[in-house]
Amino acid sequence: MPHRRITITHFLISEQRRLNRTGHFTTLVNDIVTACKMISHEVNRGALAGNLGLAGSENIQGEDQKKLDVLANDLFMHMNTFGGNYVGMASEEIDDVHVISEDTHNDYLLLFDPLDGSSNIDVNIGVGTIFSVLRAPAGVDEPQAVDFLQPGVRQVAAGYATYGSSTMLVMTTGRGVNGFTLDQNVGEFILTHPDMRIPAATNEFSVNTSRSRHWDPAISRYVDECLAGKEGPRGKNFNMRWVGSMVADVHRILCRGGAFLYPTDAENEKKGGKLRLMYEANPMAFLVEQAGGAASTGRQRIMDMQPNALHQRCGVVLGSSEEVQRIEAYYRELDGIAPREAAE
Ligand code: AHG
Ligand code: MN
Ligand code: MN
């Protein structure tokens, strides 16, 4: 019923009233929302706007930037600067932090991956934007990188936009997870997935199996038991999905459960893993935990990690809590911290 629809702005205002908050938070999220709408538009135009292909530049990660990586980054930075909510930003696509010194009336820090899954953009597979909001340390109005290096438990908000068959915004401010779908005709995000929850159990795992020769035995054991299906120790069959865009894989898990694995392995461990802690692992961990799931490196809770570098990477095992706990138990056995437990 159109007249019963709740827009993201109404939702935020009702949250603001319920929590007796200032309006700053609502304007902060609204700036993010507008930026995501603009990125969605550019992603959807794709080849028609000459947005595909390489930008001809490289980022600090040593990755060739796609045109849309750069475009999404510029849009996200511009649209979130004007509102005066942030004293600083950090992006996957820029080497150092970006300080905002004029006309700021708030003390938030914005961290983001402007275009996640960009290896998929040229083949029209779902991509997204991931964001995380921290508070700047008291009295800091010209933040340095060190001011961003806060554990994930300090996030005040986190979320992602997924530019898939529909454009959705999924976010948390620490009171559960809510999903909004963009009504392209009206240009508004509408509440369509209130209070998203991840089932504790699942029969679906998500991993890039081409890396299996590099995996730790704990991961190999977990995946092999899933592949063994009903006749194996898990006593049930498993399905496998791997999109290659973290936003798309995590969104599926928030919708129907699952286990997402991008662990450190023998090949990537010198870099600390593949996924970036500050603007991929931490925001996704916040969302997953708020939806009743778990998020770990396999050996420790992701949101407890004390970051030591802005673009540091970490292992990621997240999703249905029973699966994450199982994998953590396998790591404890591997590390000689616990006896080997048979899979029940
Ligand atoms: P980004 O496009 O921002 O660099 O992120 C890509 C990440 C993540 O989205 C995805 O889960 C992972 O890279 C896929 O890695 P593989 O290509 O090694 O599977
Ligand atoms: Mn990414
Ligand atoms: Mn990216």
Short mmCIF file of C-alpha atoms and ligand atoms in Angstrom, two decimals:
data_model
loop_
_atom_site.label_atom_id
_atom_site.label_comp_id
_atom_site.label_asym_id
_atom_site.label_seq_id
_atom_site.Cartn_x
_atom_site.Cartn_y
_atom_site.Cartn_z
CA MET A 1 0.00 0.00 0.00
CA PRO A 2 1.87 3.11 -1.20
CA HIS A 3 0.46 5.36 1.55
CA ARG A 4 1.85 3.00 4.21
CA ARG A 5 5.40 3.10 2.80
CA ILE A 6 8.13 4.22 5.15
CA THR A 7 10.95 6.12 3.48
CA ILE A 8 14.45 5.95 4.93
CA THR A 9 14.12 9.58 6.00
CA HIS A 10 10.91 8.84 7.96
CA PHE A 11 12.59 5.78 9.45
CA LEU A 12 15.59 7.81 10.60
CA ILE A 13 13.39 10.57 12.05
CA SER A 14 11.33 8.00 13.98
CA GLU A 15 14.60 6.45 15.25
CA GLN A 16 15.83 9.92 16.17
CA ARG A 17 12.63 10.62 18.16
CA ARG A 18 12.66 7.18 19.77
CA LEU A 19 16.27 7.59 20.87
CA ASN A 20 15.96 11.30 21.63
CA ARG A 21 18.83 12.01 19.27
CA THR A 22 19.91 15.23 17.60
CA GLY A 23 19.07 15.62 13.92
CA HIS A 24 22.73 15.40 12.98
CA PHE A 25 22.57 11.65 12.57
CA THR A 26 19.67 11.88 10.16
CA THR A 27 21.46 14.43 7.96
CA LEU A 28 24.62 12.28 8.14
CA VAL A 29 22.79 9.22 6.81
CA ASN A 30 20.87 11.29 4.27
CA ASP A 31 24.14 12.49 2.73
CA ILE A 32 25.26 8.86 2.41
CA VAL A 33 21.88 7.94 0.90
CA THR A 34 22.11 10.66 -1.75
CA ALA A 35 25.64 9.57 -2.68
CA CYS A 36 24.48 5.95 -3.07
CA LYS A 37 21.58 7.00 -5.31
CA MET A 38 24.04 8.86 -7.56
CA ILE A 39 26.44 5.90 -7.70
CA SER A 40 23.52 3.58 -8.46
CA HIS A 41 22.60 5.81 -11.40
CA GLU A 42 26.16 5.74 -12.78
CA VAL A 43 26.48 1.96 -12.29
CA ASN A 44 23.13 1.36 -14.01
CA ARG A 45 24.16 3.47 -17.02
CA GLY A 46 27.32 1.33 -17.38
CA ALA A 47 28.55 1.21 -20.95
CA LEU A 48 26.04 3.82 -22.10
CA ALA A 49 27.90 6.47 -20.10
CA GLY A 50 31.39 5.20 -20.96
CA ASN A 51 31.76 4.19 -17.29
CA LEU A 52 33.25 0.74 -17.88
CA GLY A 53 36.86 -0.29 -18.14
CA LEU A 54 40.06 0.88 -16.48
CA ALA A 55 40.78 4.38 -15.25
CA GLY A 56 44.49 4.00 -16.12
CA SER A 57 45.53 4.58 -12.48
CA GLU A 58 46.47 2.38 -9.52
CA ASN A 59 45.39 2.69 -5.89
CA ILE A 60 47.42 2.18 -2.73
CA GLN A 61 46.27 -1.46 -2.72
CA GLY A 62 48.32 -1.90 -5.92
CA GLU A 63 45.12 -2.54 -7.85
CA ASP A 64 44.24 -1.08 -11.26
CA GLN A 65 41.35 1.30 -10.62
CA LYS A 66 38.21 0.97 -12.70
CA LYS A 67 36.61 4.19 -13.98
CA LEU A 68 33.67 3.50 -11.65
CA ASP A 69 36.00 3.06 -8.65
CA VAL A 70 37.24 6.61 -9.20
CA LEU A 71 33.81 8.04 -10.09
CA ALA A 72 32.14 6.41 -7.07
CA ASN A 73 34.94 7.63 -4.81
CA ASP A 74 34.65 11.22 -6.04
CA LEU A 75 30.85 11.18 -5.73
CA PHE A 76 30.93 9.71 -2.21
CA MET A 77 33.54 12.20 -1.00
CA HIS A 78 31.82 15.23 -2.53
CA MET A 79 28.30 14.37 -1.37
CA ASN A 80 29.46 13.68 2.20
CA THR A 81 31.66 16.76 2.57
CA PHE A 82 29.06 19.48 2.12
CA GLY A 83 26.81 18.41 5.04
CA GLY A 84 29.47 19.28 7.62
CA ASN A 85 28.98 16.02 9.53
CA TYR A 86 32.51 14.69 9.13
CA VAL A 87 35.90 15.99 10.17
CA GLY A 88 37.62 13.32 8.09
CA MET A 89 37.24 10.52 5.57
CA ALA A 90 39.20 7.41 4.57
CA SER A 91 38.63 5.50 1.34
CA GLU A 92 39.94 2.33 -0.24
CA GLU A 93 40.76 4.52 -3.23
CA ILE A 94 42.84 7.23 -1.55
CA ASP A 95 46.22 6.70 0.11
CA ASP A 96 45.85 8.85 3.20
CA VAL A 97 42.97 10.32 5.19
CA HIS A 98 41.08 13.33 3.85
CA VAL A 99 40.60 16.11 6.42
CA ILE A 100 37.50 18.33 6.24
CA SER A 101 38.21 21.55 8.12
CA GLU A 102 35.62 24.10 6.90
CA ASP A 103 32.03 24.33 8.16
CA THR A 104 32.02 21.11 10.16
CA HIS A 105 29.52 21.00 13.00
CA ASN A 106 30.03 17.36 13.95
CA ASP A 107 32.82 14.99 14.85
CA TYR A 108 32.21 11.88 12.77
CA LEU A 109 34.75 9.99 10.65
CA LEU A 110 33.55 8.31 7.44
CA LEU A 111 35.35 5.25 6.04
CA PHE A 112 34.25 3.62 2.81
CA ASP A 113 34.84 1.29 -0.09
CA PRO A 114 33.14 3.32 -2.81
CA LEU A 115 32.80 0.45 -5.25
CA ASP A 116 33.07 -3.08 -3.90
CA GLY A 117 33.37 -5.96 -6.35
CA SER A 118 34.71 -3.80 -9.16
CA SER A 119 36.18 -6.83 -10.95
CA ASN A 120 32.52 -7.61 -11.73
CA ILE A 121 31.49 -4.22 -13.07
CA ASP A 122 32.44 -4.86 -16.71
CA VAL A 123 30.45 -8.11 -16.80
CA ASN A 124 27.30 -6.67 -15.26
CA ILE A 125 27.41 -8.61 -11.98
CA GLY A 126 26.20 -6.90 -8.77
CA VAL A 127 28.55 -4.45 -7.04
CA GLY A 128 28.11 -2.16 -4.04
CA THR A 129 29.35 0.56 -1.72
CA ILE A 130 30.35 -0.15 1.90
CA PHE A 131 30.54 2.51 4.64
CA SER A 132 31.47 2.75 8.31
CA VAL A 133 31.05 5.70 10.70
CA LEU A 134 33.26 6.35 13.73
CA ARG A 135 33.51 9.29 16.10
CA ALA A 136 36.71 11.36 15.99
CA PRO A 137 38.61 11.30 19.32
CA ALA A 138 37.53 14.19 21.59
CA GLY A 139 39.01 17.53 20.60
CA VAL A 140 40.42 16.26 17.29
CA ASP A 141 39.27 18.43 14.40
CA GLU A 142 42.18 17.73 12.03
CA PRO A 143 42.22 13.92 12.23
CA GLN A 144 45.31 11.92 11.28
CA ALA A 145 45.26 8.29 10.16
CA VAL A 146 45.89 7.21 13.74
CA ASP A 147 42.55 8.75 14.78
CA PHE A 148 40.75 6.34 12.45
CA LEU A 149 42.46 3.25 13.89
CA GLN A 150 39.63 2.31 16.25
CA PRO A 151 38.30 -1.23 16.84
CA GLY A 152 35.08 -2.12 15.02
CA VAL A 153 33.14 -2.08 18.30
CA ARG A 154 33.45 1.75 18.23
CA GLN A 155 31.43 2.08 14.99
CA VAL A 156 28.31 4.24 15.42
CA ALA A 157 26.83 3.17 12.09
CA ALA A 158 27.67 0.89 9.16
CA GLY A 159 26.00 -0.25 6.00
CA TYR A 160 26.17 -0.93 2.31
CA ALA A 161 24.35 -0.16 -0.89
CA THR A 162 24.00 -3.08 -3.27
CA TYR A 163 23.52 -2.24 -6.96
CA GLY A 164 21.96 -5.52 -8.05
CA SER A 165 18.66 -6.51 -9.65
CA SER A 166 17.33 -3.75 -7.41
CA THR A 167 19.30 -1.08 -5.55
CA MET A 168 19.13 -1.58 -1.79
CA LEU A 169 20.59 0.16 1.22
CA VAL A 170 21.15 -2.00 4.31
CA MET A 171 22.36 -0.38 7.51
CA THR A 172 22.66 -0.51 11.27
CA THR A 173 23.11 2.13 13.97
CA GLY A 174 23.51 -0.54 16.66
CA ARG A 175 19.83 -1.39 17.03
CA GLY A 176 19.34 -4.17 14.50
CA VAL A 177 19.61 -4.15 10.71
CA ASN A 178 17.10 -2.67 8.27
CA GLY A 179 16.97 -2.89 4.47
CA PHE A 180 15.56 -0.29 2.09
CA THR A 181 14.81 -0.68 -1.62
CA LEU A 182 15.22 2.25 -4.02
CA ASP A 183 11.97 3.15 -5.78
CA GLN A 184 13.56 4.41 -9.00
CA ASN A 185 10.38 6.28 -10.01
CA VAL A 186 10.19 8.30 -6.80
CA GLY A 187 13.94 8.36 -6.02
CA GLU A 188 13.32 7.27 -2.41
CA PHE A 189 14.61 4.30 -0.43
CA ILE A 190 11.60 2.46 1.03
CA LEU A 191 11.75 0.19 4.11
CA THR A 192 11.26 -3.32 2.65
CA HIS A 193 13.38 -5.53 4.96
CA PRO A 194 12.78 -4.49 8.60
CA ASP A 195 14.84 -6.18 11.32
CA MET A 196 16.92 -8.52 9.11
CA ARG A 197 18.05 -11.70 10.94
CA ILE A 198 20.63 -14.35 9.98
CA PRO A 199 19.57 -17.95 10.82
CA ALA A 200 22.08 -19.67 13.14
CA ALA A 201 22.24 -22.75 10.90
CA THR A 202 22.67 -22.95 7.14
CA ASN A 203 23.37 -25.27 4.24
CA GLU A 204 25.12 -22.73 2.05
CA PHE A 205 28.78 -21.71 2.10
CA SER A 206 30.57 -19.02 0.10
CA VAL A 207 34.28 -19.19 -0.72
CA ASN A 208 36.62 -18.79 -3.71
CA THR A 209 37.53 -22.48 -4.03
CA SER A 210 40.31 -21.73 -6.56
CA ARG A 211 42.40 -20.84 -3.46
CA SER A 212 41.94 -24.22 -1.76
CA ARG A 213 45.60 -25.26 -2.24
CA HIS A 214 46.64 -22.29 -0.03
CA TRP A 215 44.12 -22.81 2.79
CA ASP A 216 44.85 -23.61 6.43
CA PRO A 217 43.75 -27.16 7.41
CA ALA A 218 40.90 -25.65 9.47
CA ILE A 219 39.31 -24.14 6.35
CA SER A 220 40.03 -27.21 4.22
CA ARG A 221 38.35 -29.40 6.84
CA TYR A 222 35.27 -27.16 7.00
CA VAL A 223 34.84 -27.00 3.21
CA ASP A 224 35.55 -30.72 2.73
CA GLU A 225 32.85 -31.58 5.30
CA CYS A 226 30.38 -29.34 3.45
CA LEU A 227 31.30 -31.00 0.13
CA ALA A 228 30.89 -34.48 1.70
CA GLY A 229 27.18 -33.66 2.07
CA LYS A 230 24.63 -36.05 3.60
CA GLU A 231 27.00 -39.02 3.61
CA GLY A 232 29.65 -36.96 5.36
CA PRO A 233 30.11 -35.77 8.96
CA ARG A 234 27.67 -32.88 8.53
CA GLY A 235 24.84 -35.25 7.60
CA LYS A 236 23.32 -32.77 5.13
CA ASN A 237 23.99 -31.45 1.65
CA PHE A 238 25.42 -27.97 1.14
CA ASN A 239 25.08 -25.46 -1.71
CA MET A 240 27.93 -23.11 -2.70
CA ARG A 241 27.68 -19.53 -3.95
CA TRP A 242 30.56 -17.10 -4.70
CA VAL A 243 29.74 -13.81 -6.44
CA GLY A 244 33.13 -12.14 -5.95
CA SER A 245 31.49 -8.97 -4.64
CA MET A 246 31.53 -9.02 -0.85
CA VAL A 247 28.43 -6.83 -0.74
CA ALA A 248 26.45 -9.30 -2.87
CA ASP A 249 27.65 -12.35 -0.91
CA VAL A 250 27.00 -10.72 2.48
CA HIS A 251 23.59 -9.45 1.36
CA ARG A 252 22.58 -13.00 0.43
CA ILE A 253 23.70 -14.16 3.88
CA LEU A 254 21.72 -11.39 5.61
CA CYS A 255 18.68 -12.50 3.59
CA ARG A 256 18.90 -16.31 3.96
CA GLY A 257 21.95 -17.25 6.06
CA GLY A 258 25.21 -18.87 5.01
CA ALA A 259 28.93 -18.89 5.78
CA PHE A 260 31.22 -16.44 3.95
CA LEU A 261 34.92 -17.27 4.00
CA TYR A 262 37.86 -15.20 2.83
CA PRO A 263 40.52 -16.47 5.27
CA THR A 264 44.16 -15.57 5.36
CA ASP A 265 46.01 -18.32 3.52
CA ALA A 266 49.60 -19.33 2.66
CA GLU A 267 49.57 -17.04 -0.38
CA ASN A 268 47.94 -13.87 1.01
CA GLU A 269 49.05 -13.99 4.65
CA LYS A 270 52.10 -11.77 4.01
CA LYS A 271 49.61 -9.01 3.13
CA GLY A 272 47.42 -9.97 6.09
CA GLY A 273 44.68 -11.46 3.90
CA LYS A 274 42.55 -10.10 1.07
CA LEU A 275 39.74 -8.02 2.57
CA ARG A 276 40.37 -4.65 4.22
CA LEU A 277 39.57 -4.35 7.92
CA MET A 278 38.48 -0.71 8.22
CA TYR A 279 36.00 -0.42 5.33
CA GLU A 280 35.06 -3.98 4.40
CA ALA A 281 35.45 -6.41 7.33
CA ASN A 282 34.45 -4.08 10.21
CA PRO A 283 31.26 -2.61 8.69
CA MET A 284 30.14 -6.04 7.49
CA ALA A 285 30.95 -7.53 10.90
CA PHE A 286 28.82 -4.86 12.61
CA LEU A 287 25.87 -5.62 10.32
CA VAL A 288 26.23 -9.40 10.64
CA GLU A 289 26.46 -9.31 14.44
CA GLN A 290 23.52 -6.92 14.67
CA ALA A 291 21.51 -9.43 12.60
CA GLY A 292 22.35 -12.26 15.04
CA GLY A 293 25.30 -13.71 13.09
CA ALA A 294 29.02 -13.83 13.92
CA ALA A 295 32.13 -12.34 12.29
CA SER A 296 35.62 -13.62 13.00
CA THR A 297 39.07 -13.91 11.44
CA GLY A 298 38.77 -17.59 12.41
CA ARG A 299 40.91 -16.88 15.47
CA GLN A 300 39.36 -13.68 16.89
CA ARG A 301 36.25 -11.52 16.69
CA ILE A 302 36.82 -9.01 13.88
CA MET A 303 35.30 -6.08 15.78
CA ASP A 304 37.73 -6.60 18.68
CA MET A 305 40.80 -6.16 16.46
CA GLN A 306 42.96 -3.13 17.24
CA PRO A 307 43.83 -1.73 13.79
CA ASN A 308 47.43 -0.68 13.18
CA ALA A 309 47.20 0.60 9.59
CA LEU A 310 44.46 2.34 7.61
CA HIS A 311 44.46 -0.15 4.72
CA GLN A 312 45.32 -3.27 6.70
CA ARG A 313 43.79 -6.56 5.64
CA CYS A 314 42.43 -9.46 7.70
CA GLY A 315 40.90 -12.91 7.33
CA VAL A 316 37.08 -13.00 7.27
CA VAL A 317 34.75 -15.81 8.34
CA LEU A 318 31.23 -14.48 8.85
CA GLY A 319 27.54 -15.37 8.71
CA SER A 320 25.42 -18.01 10.45
CA SER A 321 26.72 -18.23 14.01
CA GLU A 322 26.86 -22.05 14.22
CA GLU A 323 29.12 -22.20 11.15
CA VAL A 324 31.46 -19.46 12.39
CA GLN A 325 31.73 -21.19 15.77
CA ARG A 326 32.50 -24.50 14.06
CA ILE A 327 35.32 -22.94 12.02
CA GLU A 328 36.72 -21.20 15.12
CA ALA A 329 36.72 -24.58 16.90
CA TYR A 330 38.69 -26.08 13.98
CA TYR A 331 41.23 -23.24 14.25
CA ARG A 332 41.58 -23.85 18.00
CA GLU A 333 42.32 -27.50 17.33
CA LEU A 334 44.77 -26.51 14.59
CA ASP A 335 46.52 -24.18 17.03
CA GLY A 336 46.59 -26.85 19.72
CA ILE A 337 44.28 -24.81 21.94
CA ALA A 338 41.57 -27.47 22.05
CA PRO A 339 41.31 -31.22 21.40
CA ARG A 340 39.91 -32.29 18.02
CA GLU A 341 36.08 -32.39 18.21
CA ALA A 342 34.20 -34.70 15.87
CA ALA A 343 31.72 -32.78 13.72
CA GLU A 344 28.26 -33.61 15.13
P1 AHG B 1 37.05 -4.43 -4.26
O1 AHG B 1 36.38 -4.55 -5.60
O2 AHG B 1 36.54 -3.27 -3.47
O3 AHG B 1 38.55 -4.46 -4.38
O4 AHG B 1 36.62 -5.70 -3.39
C1 AHG B 1 36.69 -6.96 -3.96
C2 AHG B 1 36.76 -7.97 -2.85
C3 AHG B 1 35.39 -8.39 -2.33
O5 AHG B 1 34.35 -7.62 -2.80
C4 AHG B 1 35.23 -9.82 -2.81
O6 AHG B 1 34.63 -10.63 -1.83
C5 AHG B 1 36.66 -10.26 -3.06
O7 AHG B 1 37.40 -9.09 -3.39
C6 AHG B 1 36.72 -11.22 -4.21
O8 AHG B 1 38.06 -11.67 -4.26
P2 AHG B 1 38.48 -12.75 -5.39
O9 AHG B 1 38.41 -12.00 -6.69
O10 AHG B 1 39.88 -13.16 -4.98
O11 AHG B 1 37.48 -13.86 -5.31
MN MN B 2 35.76 -4.10 -1.69
MN MN B 3 36.48 -1.23 -3.92
#
